[in-house]
Short mmCIF file of C-alpha atoms in Angstrom, two decimals:
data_model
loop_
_atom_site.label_atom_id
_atom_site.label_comp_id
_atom_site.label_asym_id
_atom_site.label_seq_id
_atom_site.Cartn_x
_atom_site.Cartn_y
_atom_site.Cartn_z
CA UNK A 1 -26.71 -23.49 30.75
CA UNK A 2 -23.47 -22.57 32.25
CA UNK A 3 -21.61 -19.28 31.62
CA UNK A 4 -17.77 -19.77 31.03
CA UNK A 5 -14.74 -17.66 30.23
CA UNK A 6 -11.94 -18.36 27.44
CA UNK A 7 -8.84 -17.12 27.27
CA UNK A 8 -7.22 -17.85 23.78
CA UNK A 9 -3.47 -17.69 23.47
CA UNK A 10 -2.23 -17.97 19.70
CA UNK A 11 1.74 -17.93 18.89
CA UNK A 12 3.29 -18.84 15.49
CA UNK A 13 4.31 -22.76 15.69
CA UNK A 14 7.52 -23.66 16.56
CA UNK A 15 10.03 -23.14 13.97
CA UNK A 16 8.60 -20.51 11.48
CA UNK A 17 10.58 -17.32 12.03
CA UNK A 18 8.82 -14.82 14.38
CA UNK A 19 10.28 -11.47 12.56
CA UNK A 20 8.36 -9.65 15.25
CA UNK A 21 9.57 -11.44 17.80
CA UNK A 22 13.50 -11.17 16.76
CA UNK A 23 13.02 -7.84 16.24
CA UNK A 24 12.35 -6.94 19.45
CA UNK A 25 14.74 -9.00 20.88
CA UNK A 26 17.37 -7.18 19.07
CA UNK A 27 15.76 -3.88 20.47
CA UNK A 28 15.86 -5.81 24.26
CA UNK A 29 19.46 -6.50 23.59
CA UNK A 30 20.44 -2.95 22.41
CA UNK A 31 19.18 -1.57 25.58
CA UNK A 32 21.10 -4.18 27.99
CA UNK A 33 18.64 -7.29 28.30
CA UNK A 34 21.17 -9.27 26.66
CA UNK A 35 19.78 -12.42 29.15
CA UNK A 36 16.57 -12.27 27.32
CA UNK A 37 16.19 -14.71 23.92
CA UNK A 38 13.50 -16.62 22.08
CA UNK A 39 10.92 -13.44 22.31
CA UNK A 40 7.69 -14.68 20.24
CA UNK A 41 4.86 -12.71 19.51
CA UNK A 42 1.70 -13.72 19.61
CA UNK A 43 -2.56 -12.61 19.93
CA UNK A 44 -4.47 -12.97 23.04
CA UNK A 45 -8.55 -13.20 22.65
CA UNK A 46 -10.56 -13.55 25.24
CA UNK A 47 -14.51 -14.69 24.64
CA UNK A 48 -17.21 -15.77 26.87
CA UNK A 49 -19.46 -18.76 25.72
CA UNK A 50 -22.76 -20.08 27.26
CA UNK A 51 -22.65 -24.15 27.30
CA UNK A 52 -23.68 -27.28 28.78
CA UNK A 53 -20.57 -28.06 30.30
CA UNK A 54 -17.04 -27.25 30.24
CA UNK A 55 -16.14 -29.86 27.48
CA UNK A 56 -19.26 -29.03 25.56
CA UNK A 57 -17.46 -25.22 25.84
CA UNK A 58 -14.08 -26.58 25.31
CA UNK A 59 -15.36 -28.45 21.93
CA UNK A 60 -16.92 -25.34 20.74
CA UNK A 61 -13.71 -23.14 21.11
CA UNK A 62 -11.82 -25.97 19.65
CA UNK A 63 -13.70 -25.98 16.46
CA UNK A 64 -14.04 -21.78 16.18
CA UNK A 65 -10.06 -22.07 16.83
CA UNK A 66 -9.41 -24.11 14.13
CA UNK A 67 -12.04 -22.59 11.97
CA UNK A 68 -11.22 -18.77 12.47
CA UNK A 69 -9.07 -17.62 15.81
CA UNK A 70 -6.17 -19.69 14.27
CA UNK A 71 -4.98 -20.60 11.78
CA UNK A 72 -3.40 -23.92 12.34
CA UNK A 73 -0.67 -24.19 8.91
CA UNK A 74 1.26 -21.14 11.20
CA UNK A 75 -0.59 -20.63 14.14
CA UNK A 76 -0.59 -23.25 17.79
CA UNK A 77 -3.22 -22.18 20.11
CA UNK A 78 -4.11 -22.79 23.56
CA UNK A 79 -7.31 -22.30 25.53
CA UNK A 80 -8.03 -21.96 29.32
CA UNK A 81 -11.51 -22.34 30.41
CA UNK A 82 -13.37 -20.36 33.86
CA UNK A 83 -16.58 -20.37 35.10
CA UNK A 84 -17.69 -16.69 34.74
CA UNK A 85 -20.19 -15.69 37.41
CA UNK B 1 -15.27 -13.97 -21.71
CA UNK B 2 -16.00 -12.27 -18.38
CA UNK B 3 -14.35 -11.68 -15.50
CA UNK B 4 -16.60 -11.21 -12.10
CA UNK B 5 -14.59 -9.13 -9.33
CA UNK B 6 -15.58 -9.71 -5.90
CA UNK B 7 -16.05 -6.77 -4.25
CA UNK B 8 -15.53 -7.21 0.04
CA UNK B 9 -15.17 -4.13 2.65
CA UNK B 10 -12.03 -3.02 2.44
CA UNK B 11 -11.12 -3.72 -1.15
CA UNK B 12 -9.26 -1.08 -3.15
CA UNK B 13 -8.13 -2.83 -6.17
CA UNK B 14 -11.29 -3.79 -7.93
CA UNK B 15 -11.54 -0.77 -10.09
CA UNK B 16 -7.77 -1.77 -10.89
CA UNK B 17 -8.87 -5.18 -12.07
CA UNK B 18 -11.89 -4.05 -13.60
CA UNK B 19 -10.22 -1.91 -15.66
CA UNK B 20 -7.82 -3.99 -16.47
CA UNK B 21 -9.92 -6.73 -17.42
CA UNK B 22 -12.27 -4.53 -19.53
CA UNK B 23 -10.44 -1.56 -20.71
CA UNK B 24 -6.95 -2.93 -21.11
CA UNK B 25 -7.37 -6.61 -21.83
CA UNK B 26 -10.99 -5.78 -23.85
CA UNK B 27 -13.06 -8.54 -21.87
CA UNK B 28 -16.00 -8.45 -20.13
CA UNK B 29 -16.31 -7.68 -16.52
CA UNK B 30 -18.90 -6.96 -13.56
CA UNK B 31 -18.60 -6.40 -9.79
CA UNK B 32 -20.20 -8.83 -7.48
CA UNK B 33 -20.77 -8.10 -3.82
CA UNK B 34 -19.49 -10.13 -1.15
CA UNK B 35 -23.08 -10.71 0.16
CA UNK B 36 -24.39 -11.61 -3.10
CA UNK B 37 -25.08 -15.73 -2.83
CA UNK B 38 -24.96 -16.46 -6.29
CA UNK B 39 -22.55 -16.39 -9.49
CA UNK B 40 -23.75 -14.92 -12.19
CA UNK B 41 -23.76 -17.66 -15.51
CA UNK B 42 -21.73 -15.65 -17.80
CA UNK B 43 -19.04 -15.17 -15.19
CA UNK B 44 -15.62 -17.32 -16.23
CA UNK B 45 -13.75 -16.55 -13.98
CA UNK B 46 -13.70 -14.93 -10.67
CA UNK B 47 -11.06 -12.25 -9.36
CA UNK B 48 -10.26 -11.58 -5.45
CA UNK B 49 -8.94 -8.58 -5.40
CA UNK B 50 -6.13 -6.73 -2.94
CA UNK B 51 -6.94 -4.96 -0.19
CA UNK B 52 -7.44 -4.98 3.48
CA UNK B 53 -10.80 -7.07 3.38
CA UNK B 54 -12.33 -6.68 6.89
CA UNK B 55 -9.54 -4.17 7.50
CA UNK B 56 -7.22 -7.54 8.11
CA UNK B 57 -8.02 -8.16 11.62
CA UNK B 58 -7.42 -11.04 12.89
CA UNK B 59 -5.20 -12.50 10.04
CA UNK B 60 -5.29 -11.21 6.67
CA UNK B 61 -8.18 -12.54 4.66
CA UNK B 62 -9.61 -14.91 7.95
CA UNK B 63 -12.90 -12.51 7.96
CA UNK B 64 -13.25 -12.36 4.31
CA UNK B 65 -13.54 -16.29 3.90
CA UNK B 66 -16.86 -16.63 5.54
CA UNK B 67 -18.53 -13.90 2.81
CA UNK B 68 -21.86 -15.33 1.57
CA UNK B 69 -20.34 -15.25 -2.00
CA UNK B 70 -17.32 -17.52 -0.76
CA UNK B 71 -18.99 -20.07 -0.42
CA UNK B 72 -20.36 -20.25 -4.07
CA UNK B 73 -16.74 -18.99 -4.99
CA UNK B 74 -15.67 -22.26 -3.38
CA UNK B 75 -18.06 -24.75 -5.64
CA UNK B 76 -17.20 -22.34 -8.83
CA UNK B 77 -13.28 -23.57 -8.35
CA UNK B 78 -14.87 -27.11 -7.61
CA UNK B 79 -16.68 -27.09 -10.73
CA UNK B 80 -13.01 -26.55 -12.54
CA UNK B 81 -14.00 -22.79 -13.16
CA UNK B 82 -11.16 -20.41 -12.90
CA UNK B 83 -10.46 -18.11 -9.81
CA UNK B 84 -7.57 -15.51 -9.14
CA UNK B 85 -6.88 -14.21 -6.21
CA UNK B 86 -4.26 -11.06 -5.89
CA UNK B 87 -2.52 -9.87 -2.84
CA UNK B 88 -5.70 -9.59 -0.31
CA UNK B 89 -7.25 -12.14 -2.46
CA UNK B 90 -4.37 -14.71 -2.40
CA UNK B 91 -4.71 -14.56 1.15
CA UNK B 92 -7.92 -15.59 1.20
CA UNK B 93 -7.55 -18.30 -0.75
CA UNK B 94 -5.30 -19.65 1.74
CA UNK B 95 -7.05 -18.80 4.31
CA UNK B 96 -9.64 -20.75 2.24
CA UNK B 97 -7.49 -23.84 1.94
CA UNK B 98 -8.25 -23.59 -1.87
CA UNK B 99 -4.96 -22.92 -2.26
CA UNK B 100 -1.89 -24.33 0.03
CA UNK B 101 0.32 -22.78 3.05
CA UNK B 102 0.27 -19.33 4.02
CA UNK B 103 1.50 -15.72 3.86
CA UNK B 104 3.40 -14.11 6.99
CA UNK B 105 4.96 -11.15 7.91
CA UNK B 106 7.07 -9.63 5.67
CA UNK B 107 10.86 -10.89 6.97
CA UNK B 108 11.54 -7.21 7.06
CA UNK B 109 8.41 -6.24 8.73
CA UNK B 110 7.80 -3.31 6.19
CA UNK B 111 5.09 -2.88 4.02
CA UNK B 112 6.79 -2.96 0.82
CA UNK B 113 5.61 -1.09 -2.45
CA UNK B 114 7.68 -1.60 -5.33
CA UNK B 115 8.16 -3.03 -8.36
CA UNK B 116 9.26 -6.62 -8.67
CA UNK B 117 10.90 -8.84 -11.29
CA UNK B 118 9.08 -12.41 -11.59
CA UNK B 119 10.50 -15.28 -13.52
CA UNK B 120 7.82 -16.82 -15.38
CA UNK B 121 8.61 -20.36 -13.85
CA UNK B 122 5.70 -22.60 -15.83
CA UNK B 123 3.88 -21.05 -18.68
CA UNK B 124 1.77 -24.58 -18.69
CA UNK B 125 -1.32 -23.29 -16.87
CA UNK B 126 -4.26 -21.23 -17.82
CA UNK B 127 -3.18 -18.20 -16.25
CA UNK B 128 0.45 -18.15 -17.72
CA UNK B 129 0.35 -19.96 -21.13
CA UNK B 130 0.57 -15.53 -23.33
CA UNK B 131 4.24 -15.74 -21.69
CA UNK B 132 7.18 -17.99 -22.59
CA UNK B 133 9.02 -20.03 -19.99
CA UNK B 134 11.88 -18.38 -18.85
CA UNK B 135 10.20 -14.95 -19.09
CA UNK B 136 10.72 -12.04 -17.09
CA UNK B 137 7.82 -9.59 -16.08
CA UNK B 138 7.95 -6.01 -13.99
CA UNK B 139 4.92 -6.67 -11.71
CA UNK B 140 4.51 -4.55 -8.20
CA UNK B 141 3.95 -5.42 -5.08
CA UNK B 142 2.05 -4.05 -2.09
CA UNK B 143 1.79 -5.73 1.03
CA UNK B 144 3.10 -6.37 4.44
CA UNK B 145 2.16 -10.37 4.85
CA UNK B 146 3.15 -11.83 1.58
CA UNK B 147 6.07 -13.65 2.94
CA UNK B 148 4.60 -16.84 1.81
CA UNK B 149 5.14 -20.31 4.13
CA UNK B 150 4.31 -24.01 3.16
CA UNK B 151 5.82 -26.58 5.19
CA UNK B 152 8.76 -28.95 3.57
CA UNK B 153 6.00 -31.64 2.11
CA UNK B 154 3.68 -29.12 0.32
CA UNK B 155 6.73 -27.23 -1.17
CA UNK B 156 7.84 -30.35 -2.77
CA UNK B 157 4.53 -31.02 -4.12
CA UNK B 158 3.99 -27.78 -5.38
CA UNK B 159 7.42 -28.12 -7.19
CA UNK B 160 7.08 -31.22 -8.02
CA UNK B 161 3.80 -30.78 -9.56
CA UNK B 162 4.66 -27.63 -11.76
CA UNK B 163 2.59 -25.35 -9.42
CA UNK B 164 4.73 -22.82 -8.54
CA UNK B 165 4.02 -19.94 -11.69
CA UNK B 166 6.29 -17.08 -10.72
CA UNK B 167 9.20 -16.31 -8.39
CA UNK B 168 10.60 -12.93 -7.55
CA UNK B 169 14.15 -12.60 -9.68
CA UNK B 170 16.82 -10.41 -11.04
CA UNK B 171 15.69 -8.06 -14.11
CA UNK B 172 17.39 -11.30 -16.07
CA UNK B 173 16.15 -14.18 -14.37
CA UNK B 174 18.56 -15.11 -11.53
CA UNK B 175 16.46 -16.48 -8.55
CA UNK B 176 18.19 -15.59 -5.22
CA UNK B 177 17.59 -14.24 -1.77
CA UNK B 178 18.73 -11.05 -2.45
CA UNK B 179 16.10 -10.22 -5.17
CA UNK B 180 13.06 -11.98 -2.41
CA UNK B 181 11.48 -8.51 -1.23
CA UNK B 182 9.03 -10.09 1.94
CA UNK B 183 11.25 -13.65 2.49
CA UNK B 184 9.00 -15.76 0.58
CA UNK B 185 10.26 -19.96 1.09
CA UNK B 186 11.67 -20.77 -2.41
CA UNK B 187 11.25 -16.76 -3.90
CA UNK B 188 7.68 -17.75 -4.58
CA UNK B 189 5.76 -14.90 -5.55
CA UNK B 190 2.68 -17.23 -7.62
CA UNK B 191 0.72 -20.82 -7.05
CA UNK B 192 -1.05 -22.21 -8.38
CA UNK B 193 -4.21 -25.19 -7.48
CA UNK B 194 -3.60 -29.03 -8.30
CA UNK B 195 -6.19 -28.63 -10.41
CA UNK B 196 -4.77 -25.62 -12.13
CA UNK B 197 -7.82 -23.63 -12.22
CA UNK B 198 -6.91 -21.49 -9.53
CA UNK B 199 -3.73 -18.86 -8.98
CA UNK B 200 -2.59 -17.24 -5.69
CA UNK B 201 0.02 -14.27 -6.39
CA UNK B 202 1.28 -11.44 -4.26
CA UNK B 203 1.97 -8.93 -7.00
CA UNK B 204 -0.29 -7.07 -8.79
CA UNK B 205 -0.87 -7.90 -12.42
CA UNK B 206 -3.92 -5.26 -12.99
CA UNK B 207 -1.71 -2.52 -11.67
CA UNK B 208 0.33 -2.75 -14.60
CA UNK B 209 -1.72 -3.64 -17.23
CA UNK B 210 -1.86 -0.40 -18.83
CA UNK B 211 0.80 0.95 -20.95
CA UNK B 212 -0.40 4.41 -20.04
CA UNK B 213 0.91 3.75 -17.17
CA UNK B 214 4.68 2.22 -18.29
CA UNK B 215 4.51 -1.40 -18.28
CA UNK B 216 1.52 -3.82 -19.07
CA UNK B 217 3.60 -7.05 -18.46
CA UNK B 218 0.37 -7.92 -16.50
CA UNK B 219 -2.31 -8.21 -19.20
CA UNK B 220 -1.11 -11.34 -20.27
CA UNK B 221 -2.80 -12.92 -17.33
CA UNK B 222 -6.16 -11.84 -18.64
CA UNK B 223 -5.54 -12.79 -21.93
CA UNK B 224 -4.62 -16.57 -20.92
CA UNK B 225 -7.63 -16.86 -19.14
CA UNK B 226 -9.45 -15.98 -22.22
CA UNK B 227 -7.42 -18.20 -24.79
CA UNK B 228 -7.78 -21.21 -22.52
CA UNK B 229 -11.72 -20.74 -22.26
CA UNK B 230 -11.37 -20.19 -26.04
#
């Protein structure tokens, strides 16, 4: 058994309205960041898993994403694997 | 008749929904924990109630689906029993996938608490059938994620299937952004399943359900249930 660490990005999908996200890029452009657009919001988990192998990891955080972590009618998600030590 | 209200951490309106069920609508009604793994017989229909189930982490309701009791909740609603979920609880049935899409942010990021005008859209369901078509009700709302989401395909279906119950309106009826508190797709503020057995909606019927308290408009969700076991 190997030890390996996920890091779990989740944003809204593309195209529903991130009111967080405009929000704050009104505040960015109120304070002189007018360069800055698109701001989306999102959740960051982070989870270590014992497994096999890297795909046998990989499948697991799959599933939990699409059971629990995300929720896939609003949420994308995207998962980066390490070896932990 | 009775009504079984699923009690999870973090629920604060099953007392409302008792009471309304018992006291104000005069049926029967029990508490049943979230860990319990099995339905009581009498029980015709199941209420998720509002709250912050599992304080909301996460995503509203995401926790609160994997409750021993859901599970049994689940094959109730199978079985063509009825199940009504209310603010918390319609999130959870999303989360569920017993019922479609989803509820975001409110568009204004508040947490709104207020009363709301809903348009009875379809009175042909068992939840809805005491009102007429057409009708107006004062219901309020308390949330900050009921801004509810379904993609292009499942909106048509739900309005071309006659599933969409109530949308937030004027006081007479008129169904425009302006009177959408959270940003809702289509002012929808009620679904309900394919099957029609199960109901979804953000507002809170058992909060005014009591005359006591200046408007019972909701009561007449209870007492559907009833005449269409009946």
């Amino acid at each position: 058994m190997n030890k390996y660490k996920a890091n779990i990005k989740i944003t809204l999908r593309e195209g529903i309205l991130d009111v967080q996200g405009k929000t704050v890029e009104h505040a960015l452009h109120s304070i002189g960041f007018e360069s800055m657009s698109a701001v989306r919001i999102g959740k960051f988990v982070t989870l270590y898993i014992q497994a096999e192998s890297e795909s046998t990891a990989m499948n697991q955080i799959e599933n939990a994403c699409k059971q629990i972590i995300a929720n896939p009618i609003i949420e994308d998600y995207s998962i980066e694997i390490t070896k932990a030590e | 008749m009775k009504f079984g209200i699923v009690v999870f951490p973090g629920s604060n309106c099953d007392h409302d929904a008792y009471h309304a069920a018992s006291v104000n609508a005069g049926f029967g009604a029990q508490y049943l924990w979230h860990k319990d793994t099995l339905i009581p017989d009498d029980i015709d229909c199941i209420i998720l109630p509002g709250g912050f189930s599992y304080g909301d982490y996460l995503r509203c309701g995401a926790v609160a689906q994997f409750s021993p009791l859901m599970k049994e909740v689940k094959k109730f609603a199978e079985n063509g029993k009825f199940v009504v979920g209310i603010c918390n609880g319609f999130q959870i049935l999303t989360e569920t996938g017993m019922l479609p899409g989803a509820l975001l942010k409110n568009e204004n990021l508040n947490f709104i608490c207020k009363d709301t005008n809903l348009k009875v859209i379809s009175n042909d369901s068992a939840f809805t059938s005491a009102y007429k078509k057409g009708d107006v009700i004062n219901i309020p709302i308390a949330h900050g994620e009921g801004n509810y989401y379904a993609d292009a395909d499942t909106l048509k279906m739900l309005e071309d299937e006659n599933l969409i119950v109530f949308k937030y309106s004027s006081h007479d009826g008129i169904i425009e952004k302006q009177y959408n508190p959270n940003g809702s797709v289509n002012n929808i503020a009620g679904i309900i399943s394919k099957k029609g057995n199960v109901l979804g909606m953000m507002p809170h019927p058992e909060r005014y359900s009591d005359k006591q308290l200046g408007c019972n408009d909701g009561v007449n969700i209870f007492k559907s249930i009833a005449r269409s076991l009946s």
